[in-house]
Coordinates of C-alpha atoms and ligand atoms in Angstrom, one line a residue:
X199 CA 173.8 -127.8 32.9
X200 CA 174.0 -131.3 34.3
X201 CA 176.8 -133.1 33.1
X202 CA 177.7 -136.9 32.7
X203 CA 180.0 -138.6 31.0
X204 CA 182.7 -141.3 30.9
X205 CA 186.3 -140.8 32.3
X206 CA 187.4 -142.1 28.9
X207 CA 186.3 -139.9 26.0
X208 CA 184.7 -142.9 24.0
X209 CA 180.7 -141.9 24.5
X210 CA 179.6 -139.0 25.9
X211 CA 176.0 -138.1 26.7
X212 CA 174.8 -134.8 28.0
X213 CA 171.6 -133.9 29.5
X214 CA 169.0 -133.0 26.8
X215 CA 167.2 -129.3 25.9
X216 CA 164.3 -128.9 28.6
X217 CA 163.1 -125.8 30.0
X218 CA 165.1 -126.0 33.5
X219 CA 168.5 -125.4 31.3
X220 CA 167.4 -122.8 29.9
X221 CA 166.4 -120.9 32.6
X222 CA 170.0 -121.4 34.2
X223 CA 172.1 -120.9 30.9
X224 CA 172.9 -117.4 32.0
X225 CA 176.3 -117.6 33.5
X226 CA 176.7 -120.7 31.3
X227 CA 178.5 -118.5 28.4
X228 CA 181.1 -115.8 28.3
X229 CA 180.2 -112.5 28.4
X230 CA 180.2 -110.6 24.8
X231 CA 178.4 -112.7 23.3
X232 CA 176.3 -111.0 21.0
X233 CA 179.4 -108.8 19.9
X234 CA 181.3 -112.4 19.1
X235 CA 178.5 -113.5 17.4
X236 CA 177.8 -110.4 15.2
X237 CA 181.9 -110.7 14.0
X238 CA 181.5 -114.2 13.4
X239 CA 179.1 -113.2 11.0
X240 CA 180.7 -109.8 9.1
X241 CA 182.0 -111.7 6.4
X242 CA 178.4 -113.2 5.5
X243 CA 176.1 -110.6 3.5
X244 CA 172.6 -111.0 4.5
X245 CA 170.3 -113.6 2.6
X246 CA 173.6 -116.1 2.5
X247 CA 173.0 -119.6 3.5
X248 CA 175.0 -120.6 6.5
X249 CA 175.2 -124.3 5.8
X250 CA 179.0 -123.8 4.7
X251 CA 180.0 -121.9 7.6
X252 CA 182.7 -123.1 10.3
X253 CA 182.1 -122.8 13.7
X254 CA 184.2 -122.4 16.5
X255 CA 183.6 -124.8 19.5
X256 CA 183.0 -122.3 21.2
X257 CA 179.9 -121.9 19.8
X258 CA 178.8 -125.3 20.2
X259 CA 176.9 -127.4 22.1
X260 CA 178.7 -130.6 23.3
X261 CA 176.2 -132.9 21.2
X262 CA 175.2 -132.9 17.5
X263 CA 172.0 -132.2 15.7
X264 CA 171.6 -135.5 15.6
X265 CA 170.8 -136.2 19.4
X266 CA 168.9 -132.9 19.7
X267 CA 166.6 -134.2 17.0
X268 CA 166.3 -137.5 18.7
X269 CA 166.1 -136.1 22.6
X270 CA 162.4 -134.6 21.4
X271 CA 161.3 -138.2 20.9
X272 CA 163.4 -140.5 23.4
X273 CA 163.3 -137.3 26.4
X274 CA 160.4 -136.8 28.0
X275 CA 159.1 -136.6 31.3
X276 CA 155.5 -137.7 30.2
X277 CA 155.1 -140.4 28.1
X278 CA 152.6 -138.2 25.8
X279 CA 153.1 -141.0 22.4
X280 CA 151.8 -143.8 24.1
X281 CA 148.7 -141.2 25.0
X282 CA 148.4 -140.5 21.0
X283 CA 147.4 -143.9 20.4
X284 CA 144.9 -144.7 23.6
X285 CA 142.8 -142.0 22.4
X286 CA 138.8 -143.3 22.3
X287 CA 138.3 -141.4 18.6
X288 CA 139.9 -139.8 15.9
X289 CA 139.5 -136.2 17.8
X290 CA 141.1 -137.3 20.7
X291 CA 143.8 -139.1 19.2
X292 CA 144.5 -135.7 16.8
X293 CA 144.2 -133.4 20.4
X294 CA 146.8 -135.7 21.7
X295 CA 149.2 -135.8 18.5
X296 CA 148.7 -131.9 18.9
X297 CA 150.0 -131.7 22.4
X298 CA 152.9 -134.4 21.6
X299 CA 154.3 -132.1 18.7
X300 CA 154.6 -129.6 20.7
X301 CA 156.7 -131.2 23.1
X302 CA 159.3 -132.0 20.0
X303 CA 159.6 -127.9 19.9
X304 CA 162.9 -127.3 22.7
X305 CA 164.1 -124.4 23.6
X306 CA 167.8 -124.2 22.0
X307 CA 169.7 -121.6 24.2
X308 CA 170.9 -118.6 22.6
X309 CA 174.5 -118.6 21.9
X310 CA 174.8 -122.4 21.3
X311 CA 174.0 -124.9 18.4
X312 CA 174.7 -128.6 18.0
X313 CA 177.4 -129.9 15.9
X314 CA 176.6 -130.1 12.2
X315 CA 176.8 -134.1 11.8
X316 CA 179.0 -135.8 9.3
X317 CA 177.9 -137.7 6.5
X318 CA 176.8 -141.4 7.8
X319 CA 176.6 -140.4 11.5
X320 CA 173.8 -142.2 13.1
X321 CA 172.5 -142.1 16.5
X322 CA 170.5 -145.2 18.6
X323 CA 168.4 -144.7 21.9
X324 CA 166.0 -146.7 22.9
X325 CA 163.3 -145.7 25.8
X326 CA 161.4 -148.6 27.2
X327 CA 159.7 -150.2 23.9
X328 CA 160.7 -147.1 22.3
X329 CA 163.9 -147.9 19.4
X330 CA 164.9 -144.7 17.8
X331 CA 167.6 -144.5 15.0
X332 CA 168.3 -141.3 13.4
X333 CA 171.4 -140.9 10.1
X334 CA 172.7 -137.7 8.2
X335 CA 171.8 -139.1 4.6
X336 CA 173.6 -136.2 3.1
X337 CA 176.1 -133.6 4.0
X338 CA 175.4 -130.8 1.6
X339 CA 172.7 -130.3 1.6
X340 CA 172.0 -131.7 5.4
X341 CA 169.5 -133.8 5.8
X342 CA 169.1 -136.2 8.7
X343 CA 166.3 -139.1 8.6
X344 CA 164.7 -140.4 11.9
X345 CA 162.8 -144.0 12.0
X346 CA 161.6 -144.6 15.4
X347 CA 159.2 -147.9 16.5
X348 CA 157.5 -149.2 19.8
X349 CA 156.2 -152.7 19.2
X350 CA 154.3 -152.6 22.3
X351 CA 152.3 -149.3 21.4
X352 CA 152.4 -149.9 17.7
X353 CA 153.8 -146.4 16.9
X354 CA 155.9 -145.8 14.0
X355 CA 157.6 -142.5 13.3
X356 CA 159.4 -141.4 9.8
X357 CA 161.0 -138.1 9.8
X358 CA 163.5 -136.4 7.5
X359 CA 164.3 -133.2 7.9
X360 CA 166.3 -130.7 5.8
X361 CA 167.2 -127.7 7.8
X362 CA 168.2 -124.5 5.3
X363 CA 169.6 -121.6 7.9
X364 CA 169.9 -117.9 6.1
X365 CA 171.9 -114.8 8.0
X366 CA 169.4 -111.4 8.4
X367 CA 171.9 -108.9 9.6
X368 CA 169.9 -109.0 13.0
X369 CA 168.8 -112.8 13.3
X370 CA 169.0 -116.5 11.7
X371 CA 166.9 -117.7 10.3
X372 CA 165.8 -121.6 9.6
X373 CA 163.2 -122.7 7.4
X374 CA 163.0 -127.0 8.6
X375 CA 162.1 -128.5 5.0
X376 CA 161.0 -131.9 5.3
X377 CA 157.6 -133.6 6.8
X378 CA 157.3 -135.8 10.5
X379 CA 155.4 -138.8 9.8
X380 CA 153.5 -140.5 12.9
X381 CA 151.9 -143.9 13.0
X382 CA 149.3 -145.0 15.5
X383 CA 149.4 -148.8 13.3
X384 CA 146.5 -150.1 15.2
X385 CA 144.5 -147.2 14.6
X386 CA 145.3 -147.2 10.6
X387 CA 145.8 -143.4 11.0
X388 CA 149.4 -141.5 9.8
X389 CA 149.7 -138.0 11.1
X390 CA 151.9 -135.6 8.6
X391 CA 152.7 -132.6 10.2
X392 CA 155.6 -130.0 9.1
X393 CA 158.1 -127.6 11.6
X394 CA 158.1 -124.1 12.3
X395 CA 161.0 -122.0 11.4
X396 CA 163.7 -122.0 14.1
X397 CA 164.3 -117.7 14.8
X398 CA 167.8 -117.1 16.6
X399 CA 167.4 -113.0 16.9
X400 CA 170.6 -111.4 17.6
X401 CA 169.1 -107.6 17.6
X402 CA 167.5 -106.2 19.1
X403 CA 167.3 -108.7 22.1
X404 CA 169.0 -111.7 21.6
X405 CA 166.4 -115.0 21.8
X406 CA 165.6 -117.8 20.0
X407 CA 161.9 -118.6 19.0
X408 CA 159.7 -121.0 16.7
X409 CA 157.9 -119.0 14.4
X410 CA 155.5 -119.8 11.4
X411 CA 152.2 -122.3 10.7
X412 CA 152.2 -126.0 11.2
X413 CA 149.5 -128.3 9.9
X414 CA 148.8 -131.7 11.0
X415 CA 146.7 -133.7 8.6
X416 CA 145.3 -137.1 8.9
X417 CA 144.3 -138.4 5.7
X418 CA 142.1 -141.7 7.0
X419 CA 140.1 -139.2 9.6
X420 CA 139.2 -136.2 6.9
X421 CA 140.9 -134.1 10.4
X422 CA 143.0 -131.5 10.3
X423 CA 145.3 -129.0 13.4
X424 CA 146.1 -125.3 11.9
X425 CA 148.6 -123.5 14.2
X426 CA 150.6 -120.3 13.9
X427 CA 153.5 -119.9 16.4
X428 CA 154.0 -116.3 16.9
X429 CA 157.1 -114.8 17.9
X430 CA 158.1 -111.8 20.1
X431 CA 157.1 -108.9 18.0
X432 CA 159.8 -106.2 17.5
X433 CA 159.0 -103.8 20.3
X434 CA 157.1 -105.4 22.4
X435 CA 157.0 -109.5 24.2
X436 CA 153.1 -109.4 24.0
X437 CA 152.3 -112.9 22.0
X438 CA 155.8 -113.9 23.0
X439 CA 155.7 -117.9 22.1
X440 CA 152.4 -118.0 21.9
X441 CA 150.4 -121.3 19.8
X442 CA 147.2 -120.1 18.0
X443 CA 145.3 -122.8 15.6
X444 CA 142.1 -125.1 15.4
X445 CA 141.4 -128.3 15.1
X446 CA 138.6 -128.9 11.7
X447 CA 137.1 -131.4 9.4
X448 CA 139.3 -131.3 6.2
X449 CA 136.7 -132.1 3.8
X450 CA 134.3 -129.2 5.1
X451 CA 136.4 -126.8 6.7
X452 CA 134.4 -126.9 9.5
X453 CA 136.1 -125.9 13.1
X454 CA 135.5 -128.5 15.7
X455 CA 137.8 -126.5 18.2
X456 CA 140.3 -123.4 19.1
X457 CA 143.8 -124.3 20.1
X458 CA 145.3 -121.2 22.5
X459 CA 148.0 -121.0 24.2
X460 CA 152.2 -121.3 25.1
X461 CA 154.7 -123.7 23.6
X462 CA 157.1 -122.8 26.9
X463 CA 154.1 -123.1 28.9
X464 CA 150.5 -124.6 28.0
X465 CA 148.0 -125.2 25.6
X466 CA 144.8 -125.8 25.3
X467 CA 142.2 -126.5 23.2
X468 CA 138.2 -124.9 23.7
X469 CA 135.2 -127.0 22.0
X470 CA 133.3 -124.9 19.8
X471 CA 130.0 -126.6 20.3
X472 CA 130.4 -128.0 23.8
X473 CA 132.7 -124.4 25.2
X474 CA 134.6 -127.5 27.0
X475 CA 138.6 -126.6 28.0
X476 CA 140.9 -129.2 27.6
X477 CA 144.6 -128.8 28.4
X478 CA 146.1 -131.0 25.7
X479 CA 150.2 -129.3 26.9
X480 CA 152.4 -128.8 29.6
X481 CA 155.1 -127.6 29.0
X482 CA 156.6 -128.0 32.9
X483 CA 155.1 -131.6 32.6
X484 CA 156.8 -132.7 30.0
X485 CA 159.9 -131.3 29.9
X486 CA 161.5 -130.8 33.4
X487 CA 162.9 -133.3 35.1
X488 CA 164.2 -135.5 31.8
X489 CA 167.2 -138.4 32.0
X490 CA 170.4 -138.2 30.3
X491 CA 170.6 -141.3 28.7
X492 CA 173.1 -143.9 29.7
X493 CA 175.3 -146.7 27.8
X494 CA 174.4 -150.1 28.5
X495 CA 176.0 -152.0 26.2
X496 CA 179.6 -149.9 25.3
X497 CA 180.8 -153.0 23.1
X498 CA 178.3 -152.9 20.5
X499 CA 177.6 -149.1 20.5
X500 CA 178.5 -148.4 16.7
X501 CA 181.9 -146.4 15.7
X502 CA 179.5 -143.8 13.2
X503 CA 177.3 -143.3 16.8
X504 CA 177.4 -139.2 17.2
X505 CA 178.4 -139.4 21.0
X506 CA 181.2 -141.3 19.8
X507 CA 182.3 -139.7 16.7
X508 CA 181.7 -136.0 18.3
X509 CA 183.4 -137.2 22.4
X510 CA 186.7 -136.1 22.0
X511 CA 184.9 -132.1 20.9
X512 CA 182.3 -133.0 23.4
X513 CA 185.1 -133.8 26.3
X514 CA 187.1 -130.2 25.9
X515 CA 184.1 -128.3 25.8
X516 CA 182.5 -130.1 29.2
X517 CA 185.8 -129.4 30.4
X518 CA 186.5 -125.8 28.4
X519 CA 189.8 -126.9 27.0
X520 CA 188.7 -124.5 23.8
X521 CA 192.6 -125.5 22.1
X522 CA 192.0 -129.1 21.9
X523 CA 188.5 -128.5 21.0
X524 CA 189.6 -126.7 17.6
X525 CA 191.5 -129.1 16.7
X526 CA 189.6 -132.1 17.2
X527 CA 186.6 -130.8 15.3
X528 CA 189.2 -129.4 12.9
X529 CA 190.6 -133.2 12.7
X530 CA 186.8 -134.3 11.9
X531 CA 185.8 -131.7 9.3
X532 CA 189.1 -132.2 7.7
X533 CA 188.7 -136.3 7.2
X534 CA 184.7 -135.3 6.4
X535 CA 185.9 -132.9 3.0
X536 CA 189.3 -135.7 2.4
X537 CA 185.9 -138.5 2.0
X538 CA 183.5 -136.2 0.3
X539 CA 187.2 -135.6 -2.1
X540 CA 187.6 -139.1 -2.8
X541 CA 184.2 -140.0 -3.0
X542 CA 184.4 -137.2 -5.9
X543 CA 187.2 -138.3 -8.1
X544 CA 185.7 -141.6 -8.1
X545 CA 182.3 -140.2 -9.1
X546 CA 180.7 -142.8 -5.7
X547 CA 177.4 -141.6 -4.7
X548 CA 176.5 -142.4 -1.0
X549 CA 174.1 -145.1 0.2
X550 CA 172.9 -144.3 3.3
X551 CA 172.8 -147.6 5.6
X552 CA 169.0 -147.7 7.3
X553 CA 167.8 -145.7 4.8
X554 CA 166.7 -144.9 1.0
X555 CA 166.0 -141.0 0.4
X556 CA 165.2 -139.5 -2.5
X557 CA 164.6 -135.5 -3.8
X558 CA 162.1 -134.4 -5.9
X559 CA 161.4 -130.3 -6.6
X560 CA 157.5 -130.8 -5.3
X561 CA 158.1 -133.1 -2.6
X562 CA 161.7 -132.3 -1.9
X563 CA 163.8 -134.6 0.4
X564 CA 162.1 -138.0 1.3
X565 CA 163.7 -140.7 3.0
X566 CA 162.0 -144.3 4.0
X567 CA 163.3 -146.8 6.1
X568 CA 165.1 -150.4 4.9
X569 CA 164.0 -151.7 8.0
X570 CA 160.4 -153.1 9.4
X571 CA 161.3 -152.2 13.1
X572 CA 164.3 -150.6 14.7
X573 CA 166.1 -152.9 17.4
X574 CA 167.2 -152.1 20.5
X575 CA 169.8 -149.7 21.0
X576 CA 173.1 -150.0 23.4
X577 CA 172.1 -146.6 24.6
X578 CA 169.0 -146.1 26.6
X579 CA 167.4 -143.4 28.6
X580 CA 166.5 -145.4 32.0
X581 CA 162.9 -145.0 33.1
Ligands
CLR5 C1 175.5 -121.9 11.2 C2 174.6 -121.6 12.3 C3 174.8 -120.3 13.0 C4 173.1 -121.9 12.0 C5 172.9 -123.4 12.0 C6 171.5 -123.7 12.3 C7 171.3 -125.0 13.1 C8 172.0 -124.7 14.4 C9 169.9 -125.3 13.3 C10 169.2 -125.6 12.0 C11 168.0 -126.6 12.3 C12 168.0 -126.6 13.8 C13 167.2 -127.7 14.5 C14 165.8 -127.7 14.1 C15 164.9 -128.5 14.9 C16 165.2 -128.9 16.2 C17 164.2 -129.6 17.0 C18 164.1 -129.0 18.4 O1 163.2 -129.6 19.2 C19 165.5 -129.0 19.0 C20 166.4 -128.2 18.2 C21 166.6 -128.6 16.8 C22 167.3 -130.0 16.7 C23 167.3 -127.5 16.0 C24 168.7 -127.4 16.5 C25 169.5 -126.3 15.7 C26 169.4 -126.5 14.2 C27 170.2 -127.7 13.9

């Protein structure tokens, strides 16, 4: 893992999920493991959800949820949004908004999660023309809203996702409720698309996996993707993070093309009329060789950013001091319940700041954004 931080535990940036760290992460955690994980988890009957649980640091990654949701739109190696909206038609554009929500799939290693974020915790990164600005709108249950603009590109993207984890016996699973909204404005098309289901497996080989169908649905083009991310099957790795799906007219139901292929690896899309092969993924392209983002403007980076809120955790797990670790995130989850406490016995509702959110049963959570365009943030990922 490539590391970078400052001396002084005030914002600390890591480098994001790609494919390289992955690979690598083997001597990046203590052995036992599994059998640490598995006792961590003997108290919890199966079906249980896990959004209540208390982890140790050493089970952490040294960011939050926050940045990893953000790092799949503000890290990339390719810049395949700016592709989604050059597209000559409709199917081009929905090939290339196929390929780019892909790339928002990263590997998480197994052993490892981000920080569960506190309530008001934002996180700002720009990229180029690129402003992204993500907040935890609630605590229990989480859900964290994402509003990202490029001007330049006229690409808007409204995300809020509500992640609802649930304990197997032999793996984790978690459903991601909540829908990805992307703009191309000067196209007058809004892509919705949904998340597979995040699969850590403890038994019988530890791994983690996306798993489940995905649509992606453009109202204003009548077309529609389909795909099905299979996981390892129990006995076997045949089909192993493999993307299956198709591209069709809405309206009709008729298939325009086959989408085949590897979410770790690439994808690709077949013509049904023409028999045409077009590699619409790559994995290697577009997630190896990704920046850490870097502070450019430490005075006006905001006290509720996560890599400030979360550096002091962040700092003793870099440097393994697993003691003050503990305590630190004890220190933040103990101020989190004193607010939520307060907050309580004066019967205060929270207002989110860049955001208004609502929850209905059909639609469930929903946020939109108070504001046209996000500015530029103090952080940025140099290009
Ligand atoms: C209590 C424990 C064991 C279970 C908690 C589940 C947590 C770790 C899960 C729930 C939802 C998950 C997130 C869902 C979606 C993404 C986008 C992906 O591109 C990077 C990982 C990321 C950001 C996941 C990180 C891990 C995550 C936050």
């Amino acid at each position: 893992m490539v590391i970078e931080g400052e001396v002084e535990p005030r914002v600390i940036l890591t480098a994001p999920l790609s494919l390289e760290e992955e690979s690598n992460d083997a001597d990046y955690r203590a052995p036992n493991l599994l059998q640490r994980i598995l006792s961590l988890f003997s108290s919890v009957r199966p079906g249980s959800d896990l959004t209540r649980i208390q982890l140790p640091p050493l089970f952490n990654l040294p960011k939050s949820q926050l940045q990893c949701y953000g790092e799949t739109v503000y890290c990339i190696n390719n810049d395949m949004l700016s592709k989604c909206g050059k597209g000559e038609n409709s199917l081009e554009r929905l090939k290339s908004v196929v390929g780019w929500s892909i790339s928002t799939l990263r590997p998480l290693m197994f052993g490892v999660v981000p920080y569960n974020p506190i309530l008001g915790e934002t996180h700002h990164v720009s990229r180029a023309s690129l402003n992204v600005l993500l907040e935890q709108v609630s605590h229990h249950p989480p859900v964290t809203a994402l509003h990202a603009t490029d001007e330049k590109e006229n690409i808007e993207m409204i995300w809020c996702h509500n992640p609802v984890p649930k304990f197997y016996g032999t793996k984790i699973e978690t459903a991601v409720h909540g829908k990805k909204e992307l703009r191309l404005l000067n196209k007058q098309e809004n892509y919705v698309m949904n998340s597979p289901k995040l699969v850590i497996k403890l038994l019988p080989y530890p791994g983690v996996d996306w798993i489940g169908n995905v649509t992606i649905k453009c109202e204003e083009s009548d077309l529609q993707a389909n795909l099905y991310y299979q996981g390892a099957s129990f006995l076997s790795n045949k089909g192993y993070r493999s993307i299956k799906g198709k591209i069709f007219v809405t309206s009709t139901s008729k298939t325009i093309c086959e989408i085949n292929g590897h979410w770790d690896r690439s994808v690709t899309t077949k013509d049904i009329t023409t028999g045409k092969v077009n590699e619409i993924y790559n994995a290697k392209e577009s997630l190896s060789g990704m920046k850490t983002p870097i502070v450019k403007d430490p005075k006006v980076v905001m006290p509720s950013e996560s890599t400030v809120v979360w550096a002091e955790v962040s700092q003793s797990i870099l440097t393994r001091n697993w003691d003050k670790a503990k305590q630190s995130k004890a220190i933040i989850e103990e101020k989190e319940r004193e607010f939520a406490k307060e907050r309580k016995s004066k019967s205060e509702i929270w207002i989110p700041k860049h955001f208004r959110v609502s929850y209905s049963k059909e639609l469930g959570w929903e946020s939109t954004p108070n504001e046209r365009w996000v500015p530029q943030a103090p952080i940025i990922v140099p290009t």
